[in-house]
Structure formats: structure tokens, C-alpha cells
Amino acid sequence: LERQLLMQNQMRERQTAMQIAWTREFLKYFGTFFGLAAVGLTAGYEVYFLTENINILHLYFYDAGSSFCIITGSEAENILDTQSTLLELPKGPLTYEDLEKIRRSQSKFFIEK
């Protein structure tokens, strides 16, 4: 059971790292795009100019989407290696003793009723 808990904790850390990496990449790509779009609209670009070049924007997003998964995986590995404190549970990893305490407290609760 102890090995299973350790494996589950490692899987949780990897999933959390992937979520953090995905969020960072999402903010980087889409934040940049919408920031540039806002600056362009504020500068006074005409609607005609934007609709004329809409195909260029579609190609850009198609290309960015294909490399998005590769970048996210490498960013997740980077998080696992250098920022492991982001992945730690507030009270530490769950141990066999913790599970036994929880099980005993729940079994007493159900027996009393």
C-alpha cells in the first residue's frame, strides 16, 4: 500500500506540473495574442484590414497548436525539476499511517450511529 501511495503521489505531482505548464503556455500565447490585438485596435486599425488578413491569423494558430503539446511537456518536466515546491501538498504526502487514522475515525463514526 505504501508503494501505491508513493506512485499515486508521483502521478498527482506530474498531473499538477502539466496543469501549471499548460496554464503558463496558455497565458503566454493567448495573452501575447490578445495584448497585441488590443494594441492594434487601440492604435486605430480598420476592420477591413483585420478581415483582409484573417487567414494569416488562422495559419498562425494552427501552427502554434501543433507545437503547444511539445512545449507543455517540456515545461512540465522543467517544473518537476526546478520548482517542485509548487507541487507539494500543504500537509505533506499521504502516508499509510494517515490512512489508518482516517479509516479508524470513520469506522468509529459509523459504529456510533
Coordinates of C-alpha atoms in Angstrom, one line a residue:
L1 CA 0.0 0.0 0.0
E2 CA 2.9 2.3 0.8
R3 CA 4.3 1.9 -2.7
Q4 CA 0.9 2.5 -4.2
L5 CA 0.6 5.8 -2.2
L6 CA 4.1 6.9 -3.4
M7 CA 3.2 6.1 -7.0
Q8 CA -0.1 8.0 -6.7
N9 CA 1.7 10.9 -5.2
Q10 CA 4.1 11.0 -8.1
M11 CA 1.3 10.8 -10.6
R12 CA -0.5 13.7 -8.8
E13 CA 2.7 15.7 -9.0
R14 CA 3.1 15.1 -12.7
Q15 CA -0.5 16.0 -13.4
T16 CA -0.2 19.2 -11.3
A17 CA 3.0 20.0 -13.2
M18 CA 1.2 19.5 -16.5
Q19 CA -1.6 21.8 -15.4
I20 CA 0.8 24.5 -14.3
A21 CA 2.7 24.2 -17.5
W22 CA -0.4 24.3 -19.7
T23 CA -1.7 27.4 -17.8
R24 CA 1.7 29.2 -18.3
E25 CA 1.7 28.3 -22.0
F26 CA -1.9 29.4 -22.4
L27 CA -1.2 32.7 -20.8
K28 CA 2.0 33.2 -22.8
Y29 CA 0.5 32.5 -26.2
F30 CA -3.0 33.9 -25.9
G31 CA -2.0 36.7 -23.6
T32 CA 0.5 37.8 -26.2
F33 CA -2.0 37.5 -29.0
F34 CA -4.8 39.4 -27.2
G35 CA -2.3 42.0 -25.9
L36 CA -1.1 42.6 -29.5
A37 CA -4.7 42.6 -30.8
A38 CA -5.7 45.2 -28.1
V39 CA -2.7 47.5 -29.0
G40 CA -3.5 47.1 -32.7
L41 CA -7.2 48.0 -32.2
T42 CA -6.3 50.9 -29.9
A43 CA -3.9 52.2 -32.5
G44 CA -6.8 52.5 -34.9
Y45 CA -6.6 49.7 -37.4
E46 CA -9.6 49.5 -39.5
V47 CA -12.0 46.5 -39.6
Y48 CA -11.4 46.0 -43.3
F49 CA -7.6 45.5 -42.7
L50 CA -8.3 42.9 -39.9
T51 CA -10.8 40.9 -42.0
E52 CA -8.5 41.0 -45.0
N53 CA -5.7 39.3 -43.0
I54 CA -7.9 36.8 -41.1
N55 CA -6.4 33.8 -43.0
I56 CA -2.9 34.7 -41.7
L57 CA -4.2 34.6 -38.1
H58 CA -5.8 31.2 -38.7
L59 CA -2.5 29.8 -40.0
Y60 CA -0.6 31.2 -37.0
F61 CA -3.0 29.5 -34.5
Y62 CA -2.8 26.2 -36.4
D63 CA 0.9 26.2 -36.3
A64 CA 1.0 27.2 -32.6
G65 CA -1.4 24.5 -31.7
S66 CA 0.8 21.7 -33.1
S67 CA 3.8 22.7 -31.0
F68 CA 1.8 23.5 -28.0
C69 CA 1.7 19.9 -26.6
I70 CA 5.5 19.5 -27.1
I71 CA 6.3 22.8 -25.3
T72 CA 3.8 21.9 -22.4
G73 CA 5.5 18.6 -21.8
S74 CA 9.0 20.1 -21.6
E75 CA 7.7 22.9 -19.4
A76 CA 6.1 20.3 -17.1
E77 CA 9.5 18.5 -16.8
N78 CA 11.1 21.8 -16.0
I79 CA 8.6 22.4 -13.2
L80 CA 9.2 18.9 -11.8
D81 CA 13.0 19.5 -11.8
T82 CA 13.3 23.1 -10.7
Q83 CA 10.0 24.2 -9.0
S84 CA 8.9 21.1 -7.1
T85 CA 7.7 23.3 -4.1
L86 CA 4.7 24.2 -6.3
L87 CA 3.7 20.5 -6.3
E88 CA 3.9 19.8 -2.6
L89 CA 0.7 19.1 -0.7
P90 CA 0.0 21.5 2.2
K91 CA 0.4 18.8 4.9
G92 CA 2.8 16.6 3.1
P93 CA 2.2 13.4 1.2
L94 CA -0.4 10.9 2.4
T95 CA 1.1 8.0 4.3
Y96 CA -0.2 4.6 5.4
E97 CA -0.4 5.8 9.0
D98 CA -2.6 8.8 7.9
L99 CA -4.9 6.5 6.0
E100 CA -5.3 4.2 9.0
K101 CA -6.1 7.2 11.3
I102 CA -8.8 8.3 8.8
R103 CA -10.2 4.8 8.5
R104 CA -10.3 4.4 12.2
S105 CA -12.0 7.7 12.8
Q106 CA -14.6 7.0 10.1
S107 CA -15.3 3.5 11.3
K108 CA -15.9 4.8 14.9
F109 CA -18.2 7.4 13.4
F110 CA -20.3 4.9 11.6
I111 CA -20.4 2.4 14.5
E112 CA -21.7 5.0 16.9
K113 CA -24.7 5.8 14.7

